[in-house]
Amino acid sequence: MARTATVASLPARAFDAFIASTNAFATILVLGLMVLICSDVIARSAFNAPLHGVPEMVKTVVPIMLWLQVAYTLRIGRHMRSGIGLQVLGPARARWVLVANAGAGIFLFGIIGFFGWEEFLMAWQTGSWEGGDIRIPDWPAWLAVAVGATCTAVQYTRDCIRLIRHGASRIDTEGADGAE
Amino acid sequence: MEPLTIGILSLVGIIVLILIGFHVATALALVGFIALYSLTGRFGVASSLLYNTAQGGLADYVYAVIPLFVVMGLFATQAGATRDLFVAAAALTGRLRGGLGVATVGANAVFAAVTGVSVASAAVFTKLAIPEMSRAGYDRRFALGIVGSSALLGMLIPPSILMIVYGVLSEQSIGRLFAAGIVPGLLVATTLSVVIVVRAYRTPSLVGTEGDASRRPLEPKRRALLRVWPLMLLIGLVLGGIYGGLFTPTEAGAVGAAGALILALGKRAITFQATRVILLDTGRTCAAIFLLLIAAQIYSRALTLSGLPAAVSGWVLSLGLDPMLVVLLFVMVIILLGCFIDSVSILLLTMPIMVPVMNALGFDLIWFGMVAIVAVELGLLTPPFGMVVFAMKASLPGDVRVEEIFAGVLPFMLALLAALGLLMVFPQLSTALPNALFG
């Protein structure tokens, strides 16, 4: 029994490590944005020579940042939700609300992931791009969507299985503000 | 089914799902998806909109402003900005009765010009100001109320995540909104300070020994102010740059983040571990907001397609109500939702309907933005789900109960409602500055 658990937890640990590393990569992108935009401001105001394509690059990076972080944010329970209803419902009923929530997540992120891979493959094969000053290929953004949405759907599936098997824990029923 | 019925059902459905505890983003996207499918009758249309919004919904230069301002606030906190500001403000308020309370408000107001969020301020100032006030003999409830209510300034004084979200939803310039927030923010800060001083003088026991012979030691004013000038310079650069047309808000965010990083490096406050925590914090904050923004776009498309916003506008106009009554009604809805839902979600949920109505009634959308944001912020203090209150609870010793914080905040809530009333009655408070700066 213990051996099975160890074997089963290996892919789980690998998955956790993977989503944590994409998350870390995305946070480095924030610093990258900071440096990029500051260089543009300095180049423009000090040397009257703005860098080409900064708005296009920024535009591409923002969705990539989100999709690299979304699964990890779900894993650590930081997507926004109100905890009050779950607490009123009590653990038994809250469990099924959370299962339904996870089901909705699997459905939605499953669709995004499925079509995300399709769009990625198409963008990769046709070499499509966007931009004005510089050409930015479409495939990295779609790759981020595909990977991020798939991982999120997987994470929702793990949550769903855990909730059905073991019920809701205290962290599940706490609210998360994430933002304020 | 009639499109309008689908619109109404989807609105009800979202509120129910959020209240029972669905992730807000999942609820918005799920109901939006089902509504789109019901309206068009085609699964392909609904799913195409879903995945295309997932990729394209955030592909705009303006969205980069969110992580940049979040990172700026976190670096500034790491640089000890909050502590320096509090010490400087406490030195300035000197021996005024209620001075530490006013200093908390003042430090919050200045720190608000560095940070875009409120709950983080609440946590920081709970750890910083409450022990100081306890030492001076402040009534605990009074001190809790001061910290909770002044934390709201984080979202009122620009830069503010709520203003960015509102700007995106209502298609208003973020620079204008940032200019509009200054006067309402100062109004709230002044109102809170007045309430603190008046209460301190009427009931001296609230502030213990403050103002008496046994005085707290004060740092010399000049030295205290010297500690904060680099931060003030950074604020001047960031906000002045936006107002002077030197930077876009996104550029100001990048410059501000870099400036705050330099401040922190200058104070040798940046370690590998601290940077890691800051970046992870930024990541989870932004991922949560960004996912909401995408989900809200899907919901908003479905609403528009159902014709509900236009129908509500037409209906409100046909009633011939006093337009201010409509605003009042909206404000009440927002405050009520604030009892249960977080502030960004409230804006995403309500603005797709309220903004067209306000537009049809001929109101200034910058002004309505300020009114809506103050109302949303009040929700951070209302039971049972006031998030500032819970953030404070998490930073306090175990014997402080949530109820005690709510009770402490209550008198200040009344003052904040009065400030909101002033903002509603005098639109110039919100519109004069942006009009003067941007024409």
XYZ file of N, CA and C in Angstrom, chain B residues 191-405:
645
model
N -10.967 63.155 6.298
C -12.136 62.777 7.093
C -11.724 61.861 8.239
N -10.905 60.854 7.907
C -10.489 59.911 8.945
C -9.692 60.620 10.037
N -8.782 61.525 9.631
C -7.961 62.230 10.616
C -8.831 63.079 11.536
N -9.800 63.772 10.939
C -10.678 64.631 11.748
C -11.429 63.779 12.767
N -11.945 62.648 12.299
C -12.699 61.780 13.217
C -11.797 61.311 14.368
N -10.553 60.955 14.039
C -9.632 60.484 15.078
C -9.406 61.580 16.121
N -9.077 62.788 15.648
C -8.746 63.874 16.583
C -9.967 64.250 17.421
N -11.122 64.358 16.760
C -12.332 64.739 17.498
C -12.640 63.698 18.575
N -12.545 62.428 18.192
C -12.832 61.383 19.181
C -11.794 61.395 20.305
N -10.537 61.656 19.948
C -9.471 61.668 20.950
C -9.684 62.800 21.953
N -10.159 63.949 21.469
C -10.381 65.062 22.393
C -11.641 64.885 23.220
N -12.662 64.275 22.601
C -13.920 64.085 23.348
C -13.793 62.976 24.379
N -13.082 61.910 24.026
C -12.894 60.803 24.962
C -11.396 60.544 25.100
N -10.715 61.336 25.951
C -9.249 61.214 26.041
C -8.784 59.802 26.378
N -9.617 59.011 27.056
C -9.162 57.668 27.437
C -8.890 56.794 26.201
N -9.464 57.170 25.055
C -9.244 56.386 23.833
C -7.781 56.366 23.432
N -7.069 57.466 23.750
C -5.678 57.547 23.300
C -4.696 57.478 24.462
N -5.185 57.014 25.619
C -4.297 56.778 26.755
C -3.563 58.026 27.200
N -2.233 57.906 27.210
C -1.426 58.995 27.760
C -1.062 60.042 26.718
N -1.460 59.814 25.486
C -1.001 60.716 24.440
C -1.489 62.139 24.702
N -0.589 63.096 24.535
C -0.935 64.490 24.782
C -0.749 64.877 26.237
N -0.414 63.890 27.107
C -0.210 64.188 28.524
C 1.267 64.435 28.824
N 1.540 64.542 30.109
C 2.914 64.823 30.520
C 3.859 63.666 30.169
N 3.386 62.430 30.408
C 4.260 61.294 30.103
C 4.266 61.102 28.585
N 5.252 61.669 27.954
C 5.219 61.727 26.492
C 6.031 60.616 25.868
N 5.575 60.254 24.702
C 6.376 59.264 23.978
C 7.576 59.986 23.380
N 8.706 59.288 23.289
C 9.879 59.929 22.705
C 9.637 60.179 21.215
N 10.061 61.320 20.736
C 9.852 61.635 19.325
C 11.190 61.696 18.604
N 11.170 61.215 17.378
C 12.373 61.371 16.568
C 12.366 62.820 16.064
N 13.549 63.468 15.996
C 13.557 64.844 15.501
C 12.927 64.911 14.109
N 12.131 65.970 13.890
C 11.370 66.063 12.641
C 12.273 65.978 11.420
N 13.413 66.715 11.486
C 14.232 66.797 10.294
C 14.798 65.426 9.928
N 15.255 64.716 10.977
C 15.847 63.416 10.695
C 14.799 62.448 10.138
N 13.599 62.525 10.714
C 12.533 61.637 10.243
C 12.198 61.930 8.784
N 12.168 63.219 8.446
C 11.809 63.571 7.067
C 12.921 63.194 6.088
N 14.150 63.305 6.560
C 15.277 62.945 5.685
C 15.189 61.487 5.256
N 14.642 60.652 6.160
C 14.555 59.231 5.835
C 13.596 58.949 4.700
N 12.617 59.806 4.511
C 11.592 59.475 3.507
C 11.760 60.221 2.180
N 12.755 61.134 2.087
C 12.800 61.894 0.839
C 13.019 61.056 -0.406
N 13.847 59.959 -0.363
C 13.986 59.202 -1.615
C 12.648 58.628 -2.080
N 11.841 58.199 -1.108
C 10.540 57.635 -1.448
C 9.627 58.712 -2.046
N 9.657 59.901 -1.426
C 8.836 60.993 -1.938
C 9.255 61.341 -3.368
N 10.562 61.282 -3.600
C 11.083 61.568 -4.937
C 10.523 60.556 -5.940
N 10.514 59.296 -5.528
C 10.014 58.231 -6.404
C 8.532 58.455 -6.720
N 7.758 58.797 -5.680
C 6.329 59.053 -5.887
C 6.150 60.222 -6.852
N 6.939 61.277 -6.620
C 6.857 62.447 -7.493
C 7.168 62.078 -8.934
N 8.184 61.242 -9.108
C 8.591 60.846 -10.456
C 7.491 60.037 -11.141
N 6.944 59.070 -10.402
C 5.949 58.169 -10.999
C 4.650 58.910 -11.325
N 4.080 59.574 -10.320
C 2.795 60.248 -10.559
C 2.995 61.497 -11.423
N 4.064 62.257 -11.128
C 4.356 63.450 -11.925
C 4.583 63.072 -13.380
N 5.267 61.949 -13.598
C 5.527 61.497 -14.964
C 4.243 61.200 -15.716
N 3.281 60.581 -15.022
C 1.993 60.276 -15.677
C 1.240 61.577 -15.945
N 1.141 62.407 -14.893
C 0.341 63.629 -15.031
C 0.968 64.600 -16.034
N 2.307 64.630 -16.060
C 2.979 65.547 -16.970
C 3.045 65.019 -18.403
N 2.518 63.821 -18.623
C 2.506 63.267 -19.968
C 3.855 62.699 -20.379
N 4.764 62.537 -19.404
C 6.096 62.022 -19.709
C 6.051 60.499 -19.915
N 5.242 59.829 -19.093
C 5.140 58.375 -19.175
C 3.692 57.965 -19.417
N 3.534 56.784 -20.015
C 2.227 56.125 -19.951
C 2.167 55.470 -18.560
N 0.969 55.102 -18.082
C 0.906 54.426 -16.786
C 1.786 53.175 -16.742
N 1.852 52.428 -17.851
C 2.682 51.225 -17.870
C 4.155 51.577 -17.659
N 4.598 52.632 -18.354
C 5.997 53.050 -18.192
C 6.248 53.532 -16.772
N 5.279 54.265 -16.227
C 5.431 54.749 -14.855
C 5.565 53.566 -13.899
N 4.806 52.504 -14.165
C 4.896 51.304 -13.333
C 6.296 50.708 -13.381
N 6.861 50.640 -14.593
C 8.202 50.060 -14.744
C 9.250 50.928 -14.050
N 9.144 52.250 -14.256
C 10.103 53.164 -13.629
C 9.961 53.086 -12.104
N 8.712 53.043 -11.634
C 8.469 52.968 -10.199
C 9.013 51.682 -9.600
N 8.806 50.572 -10.306
C 9.293 49.291 -9.799
C 10.817 49.302 -9.734
N 11.443 49.824 -10.792
C 12.903 49.882 -10.806
C 13.399 50.807 -9.694
N 12.714 51.947 -9.521
C 13.104 52.896 -8.472
C 12.998 52.271 -7.088
N 11.898 51.554 -6.858
C 11.706 50.927 -5.548
C 12.758 49.846 -5.316
N 13.119 49.138 -6.397
C 14.170 48.119 -6.288
C 15.499 48.785 -5.910
N 15.780 49.933 -6.529
C 17.029 50.641 -6.214
C 17.023 51.109 -4.750
N 15.858 51.616 -4.296
C 15.749 52.025 -2.882
C 16.063 50.853 -1.961
N 15.466 49.705 -2.302
C 15.657 48.530 -1.454
C 17.113 48.075 -1.492
N 17.719 48.133 -2.674
C 19.132 47.755 -2.789
C 19.996 48.716 -1.978
N 19.656 50.009 -2.050
C 20.392 51.038 -1.325
C 20.357 50.788 0.179
N 19.240 50.253 0.639
C 19.120 49.968 2.074
C 19.618 48.569 2.407
N 20.209 47.921 1.449
C 20.695 46.540 1.601
C 19.581 45.625 2.124
N 18.382 45.863 1.621
C 17.242 45.087 2.114
C 16.886 43.958 1.162
N 17.643 43.836 0.074
C 17.293 42.820 -0.922
C 18.204 41.609 -0.768
N 17.591 40.510 -0.347
C 18.321 39.261 -0.300
C 17.717 38.343 -1.354
N 18.369 37.242 -1.605
C 17.829 36.307 -2.591
C 16.451 35.829 -2.147
N 16.362 35.507 -0.839
C 15.108 35.002 -0.289
C 13.985 36.045 -0.423
N 14.307 37.317 -0.090
C 13.297 38.384 -0.156
C 12.816 38.560 -1.586
N 13.736 38.545 -2.538
C 13.353 38.708 -3.939
C 12.440 37.566 -4.370
N 12.776 36.368 -3.926
C 11.969 35.200 -4.287
C 10.540 35.369 -3.771
N 10.418 35.781 -2.506
C 9.086 35.961 -1.911
C 8.316 37.046 -2.656
N 8.987 38.148 -2.968
C 8.326 39.253 -3.664
C 7.822 38.809 -5.027
N 8.667 38.080 -5.756
C 8.254 37.663 -7.091
C 7.111 36.654 -7.024
N 7.153 35.765 -6.045
C 6.053 34.798 -5.910
C 4.751 35.497 -5.541
N 4.853 36.500 -4.647
C 3.674 37.281 -4.252
C 3.071 37.992 -5.447
N 3.955 38.616 -6.230
C 3.494 39.312 -7.430
C 2.777 38.338 -8.343
N 3.398 37.171 -8.518
C 2.854 36.176 -9.432
C 1.448 35.768 -9.051
N 1.274 35.433 -7.778
C -0.051 34.902 -7.422
C -1.105 36.000 -7.429
N -0.708 37.230 -7.065
C -1.664 38.335 -7.119
C -2.097 38.584 -8.553
N -1.112 38.663 -9.449
C -1.430 39.005 -10.835
C -2.158 37.881 -11.537
N -1.757 36.630 -11.287
C -2.426 35.519 -11.957
C -3.908 35.527 -11.590
N -4.201 35.771 -10.305
C -5.601 35.775 -9.875
C -6.375 36.894 -10.574
N -5.788 38.096 -10.652
C -6.499 39.219 -11.282
C -6.632 39.000 -12.788
N -5.540 38.544 -13.412
C -5.571 38.351 -14.865
C -6.614 37.306 -15.262
N -6.686 36.215 -14.507
C -7.654 35.174 -14.851
C -9.081 35.731 -14.723
N -9.282 36.551 -13.692
C -10.589 37.186 -13.523
C -10.907 38.085 -14.711
N -9.903 38.841 -15.166
C -10.139 39.766 -16.279
C -10.546 39.005 -17.540
N -9.913 37.857 -17.774
C -10.269 37.053 -18.948
C -11.685 36.516 -18.805
N -11.975 35.942 -17.631
C -13.298 35.361 -17.410
C -14.372 36.438 -17.522
N -14.053 37.647 -17.012
C -15.033 38.725 -17.057
C -15.316 39.157 -18.486
N -14.312 39.050 -19.348
C -14.557 39.417 -20.753
C -15.537 38.450 -21.398
N -15.424 37.174 -21.043
C -16.338 36.178 -21.612
C -17.772 36.451 -21.128
N -17.872 36.701 -19.835
C -19.185 37.019 -19.246
C -19.763 38.296 -19.857
N -18.893 39.289 -20.034
C -19.347 40.568 -20.555
C -19.844 40.439 -22.007
N -19.142 39.606 -22.814
C -19.602 39.358 -24.193
C -21.003 38.748 -24.175
N -21.169 37.760 -23.307
C -22.464 37.077 -23.234
C -23.551 38.071 -22.830
N -23.235 38.928 -21.853
C -24.224 39.911 -21.411
C -24.610 40.845 -22.545
N -23.594 41.369 -23.247
C -23.862 42.301 -24.333
C -24.719 41.635 -25.400
N -24.374 40.380 -25.739
C -25.120 39.656 -26.768
C -26.572 39.436 -26.334
N -26.788 39.278 -25.032
C -28.155 39.056 -24.551
C -28.964 40.355 -24.578
N -28.271 41.482 -24.720
C -28.968 42.768 -24.768
C -29.365 43.290 -23.403
N -28.899 42.623 -22.344
C -29.318 43.037 -20.999
C -28.849 44.448 -20.626
N -27.553 44.801 -20.854
C -27.140 46.161 -20.467
C -27.976 47.238 -21.158
N -28.208 47.060 -22.473
C -28.993 48.050 -23.208
C -30.425 48.094 -22.666
N -30.978 46.910 -22.369
C -32.354 46.857 -21.868
C -32.461 47.547 -20.509
N -31.462 47.303 -19.636
C -31.495 47.935 -18.315
C -31.397 49.448 -18.465
N -30.507 49.924 -19.369
C -30.390 51.363 -19.598
C -31.729 51.938 -20.048
N -32.344 51.282 -21.037
C -33.621 51.759 -21.562
C -34.688 51.774 -20.483
N -34.686 50.734 -19.685
C -35.687 50.606 -18.631
C -35.517 51.717 -17.597
N -34.268 51.936 -17.170
C -34.010 52.970 -16.164
C -34.417 54.334 -16.703
N -34.066 54.613 -17.989
C -34.430 55.901 -18.580
C -35.946 56.067 -18.641
N -36.648 54.969 -18.983
C -38.100 55.055 -19.142
C -38.798 55.308 -17.807
N -38.150 54.914 -16.705
C -38.767 55.131 -15.385
C -38.802 56.607 -15.025
N -37.891 57.371 -15.670
C -37.841 58.809 -15.386
C -37.439 59.117 -13.960
N -36.625 58.243 -13.351
C -36.175 58.473 -11.972
C -35.184 59.629 -11.929
N -35.041 60.201 -10.737
C -33.975 61.161 -10.528
C -32.657 60.417 -10.745
N -31.808 60.897 -11.666
C -30.576 60.158 -11.957
C -29.746 59.858 -10.700
N -29.737 60.802 -9.742
C -28.940 60.563 -8.536
C -29.467 59.374 -7.739
N -30.778 59.156 -7.858
C -31.380 58.020 -7.157
C -30.828 56.716 -7.734
N -30.637 56.716 -9.046
C -30.079 55.530 -9.700
C -28.656 55.286 -9.185
N -27.874 56.396 -9.090
C -26.502 56.256 -8.584
C -26.528 55.684 -7.165
N -27.433 56.230 -6.371
C -27.550 55.784 -4.972
C -27.871 54.287 -4.906
N -28.770 53.889 -5.789
C -29.167 52.478 -5.845
C -27.966 51.599 -6.212
N -27.204 52.044 -7.203
C -26.009 51.299 -7.627
C -25.011 51.196 -6.471
N -24.829 52.326 -5.768
C -23.882 52.349 -4.653
C -24.317 51.338 -3.593
N -25.622 51.279 -3.348
C -26.120 50.332 -2.347
C -25.883 48.893 -2.780
N -26.107 48.621 -4.068
C -25.852 47.265 -4.580
C -24.381 46.904 -4.391
N -23.505 47.857 -4.720
C -22.057 47.592 -4.610
C -21.673 47.309 -3.156
N -22.168 48.150 -2.248
C -21.815 47.961 -0.830
C -22.350 46.614 -0.327
N -23.561 46.276 -0.758
C -24.152 44.994 -0.351
C -23.303 43.825 -0.854
N -22.903 43.898 -2.127
C -22.056 42.824 -2.668
C -20.737 42.750 -1.917
N -20.283 43.926 -1.445
C -19.020 43.981 -0.710
C -19.034 43.163 0.568
N -20.222 42.869 1.061
C -20.308 42.032 2.266
C -19.872 40.599 1.964
N -19.894 40.213 0.673
C -19.649 38.810 0.354
C -18.516 38.575 -0.648
N -18.294 39.553 -1.533
C -17.385 39.305 -2.662
C -16.228 40.300 -2.614
N -15.079 39.904 -3.152
C -13.914 40.802 -3.153
C -14.100 41.949 -4.150
N -13.286 42.998 -3.988
C -13.567 44.229 -4.726
C -13.376 44.121 -6.239
N -12.316 43.451 -6.697
C -12.119 43.346 -8.147
C -13.313 42.612 -8.776
N -13.741 41.524 -8.136
C -14.862 40.753 -8.676
C -16.141 41.585 -8.734
N -16.346 42.445 -7.732
C -17.558 43.272 -7.745
C -17.555 44.169 -8.976
N -16.411 44.804 -9.237
C -16.338 45.672 -10.414
C -16.607 44.874 -11.686
N -15.990 43.696 -11.796
C -16.153 42.896 -13.008
C -17.608 42.469 -13.200
N -18.277 42.229 -12.096
C -19.650 41.734 -12.138
C -20.643 42.858 -12.460
N -20.436 44.028 -11.858
C -21.456 45.070 -11.941
C -21.223 46.073 -13.061
N -19.962 46.381 -13.365
C -19.709 47.477 -14.294
C -20.252 47.257 -15.707
N -20.233 46.011 -16.243
C -20.792 45.840 -17.585
C -22.250 46.291 -17.669
N -22.974 46.290 -16.552
C -24.358 46.767 -16.575
C -24.437 48.230 -16.150
N -23.684 48.588 -15.111
C -23.831 49.937 -14.564
C -23.252 51.018 -15.487
N -22.101 50.723 -16.095
C -21.465 51.756 -16.919
C -22.361 52.221 -18.085
N -22.990 51.287 -18.855
C -23.881 51.771 -19.916
C -25.034 52.631 -19.367
N -25.553 52.257 -18.194
C -26.651 53.044 -17.619
C -26.155 54.451 -17.276
N -24.998 54.526 -16.630
C -24.447 55.832 -16.256
C -24.179 56.684 -17.498
N -23.699 56.011 -18.527
C -23.437 56.695 -19.785
C -24.731 57.254 -20.376
N -25.788 56.413 -20.357
C -27.068 56.838 -20.915
C -27.661 57.992 -20.110
N -27.401 57.998 -18.813
C -27.941 59.070 -17.972
C -27.095 60.340 -18.075
N -25.991 60.246 -18.805
C -25.176 61.431 -19.043
C -24.191 61.756 -17.938
N -23.881 60.776 -17.078
C -22.917 61.044 -16.005
C -21.484 60.934 -16.520
N -20.594 61.634 -15.840
C -19.173 61.538 -16.146
C -18.666 60.183 -15.634
N -18.071 59.391 -16.522
C -17.669 58.038 -16.121
C -16.432 58.037 -15.219
N -15.630 59.089 -15.282
C -14.490 59.195 -14.360
C -15.039 59.388 -12.938
N -16.012 60.284 -12.819
C -16.635 60.528 -11.519
C -17.293 59.255 -10.990
N -18.048 58.576 -11.853
C -18.722 57.368 -11.380
C -17.697 56.319 -10.935
N -16.571 56.304 -11.638
C -15.506 55.376 -11.248
C -15.063 55.617 -9.816
N -14.871 56.873 -9.455
C -14.430 57.183 -8.094
C -15.484 56.772 -7.073
N -16.746 57.087 -7.387
C -17.842 56.725 -6.476
C -17.887 55.206 -6.308
N -17.804 54.496 -7.437
C -17.886 53.036 -7.379
C -16.709 52.467 -6.592
N -15.518 53.033 -6.795
C -14.337 52.485 -6.123
C -14.415 52.712 -4.605
N -14.866 53.908 -4.195
C -15.003 54.146 -2.748
C -16.050 53.181 -2.168
N -17.135 52.989 -2.906
C -18.183 52.079 -2.422
C -17.653 50.650 -2.322
N -16.907 50.231 -3.340
C -16.325 48.886 -3.336
C -15.372 48.733 -2.156
N -14.597 49.789 -1.906
C -13.624 49.742 -0.824
C -14.294 49.629 0.539
N -15.451 50.280 0.681
C -16.186 50.156 1.936
C -16.493 48.693 2.220
N -16.730 47.948 1.136
C -17.028 46.529 1.276
C -15.893 45.759 1.934
N -14.656 46.290 1.825
C -13.519 45.598 2.444
C -13.618 45.616 3.958
N -14.493 46.481 4.488
C -14.617 46.607 5.938
C -15.914 46.035 6.479
N -16.837 45.648 5.554
C -18.152 45.227 6.047
C -18.175 43.746 6.399
N -18.813 43.400 7.499
C -18.976 41.985 7.826
C -19.952 41.353 6.837
N -19.947 40.069 6.606
C -19.071 39.106 7.276
C -17.761 38.844 6.535
N -17.514 39.527 5.396
C -16.402 39.088 4.565
C -15.411 40.212 4.295
N -15.365 41.223 5.201
C -14.458 42.345 4.970
C -13.013 41.887 4.936
N -12.400 41.988 3.763
C -11.101 41.341 3.602
C -9.963 42.040 4.328
N -10.074 43.370 4.451
C -9.067 44.094 5.218
C -9.091 43.594 6.669
N -10.284 43.379 7.167
C -10.444 42.928 8.543
C -9.775 41.565 8.751
N -9.965 40.674 7.767
C -9.355 39.354 7.910
C -7.840 39.403 7.766
N -7.364 40.320 6.891
C -5.908 40.461 6.753
C -5.312 40.960 8.068
N -6.051 41.859 8.750
C -5.562 42.371 10.030
C -5.544 41.264 11.072
N -6.620 40.506 11.080
C -6.740 39.407 12.047
C -5.536 38.458 11.915
N -5.171 38.192 10.652
C -4.063 37.268 10.408
C -2.734 37.824 10.918
N -2.637 39.159 11.036
C -1.367 39.747 11.486
C -1.377 40.091 12.966
N -2.463 39.756 13.665
C -2.577 40.125 15.082
C -2.414 38.907 15.986
N -2.105 39.167 17.265
C -2.063 38.035 18.203
C -3.430 37.359 18.304
N -3.437 36.089 18.696
C -4.646 35.279 18.658
C -5.824 35.767 19.475
N -5.576 36.616 20.498
C -6.697 36.976 21.362
C -7.591 38.075 20.785
N -7.201 38.664 19.657
C -8.057 39.680 19.035
C -9.068 38.983 18.139
N -10.364 39.235 18.397
C -11.373 38.557 17.602
C -11.793 39.425 16.420
N -12.263 38.756 15.358
C -12.701 39.473 14.163
C -13.803 40.472 14.519
N -14.694 40.058 15.413
C -15.816 40.927 15.807
C -15.300 42.238 16.389
N -14.192 42.129 17.130
C -13.636 43.320 17.765
C -13.142 44.308 16.696
N -12.542 43.775 15.652
C -12.051 44.652 14.580
C -13.236 45.301 13.865
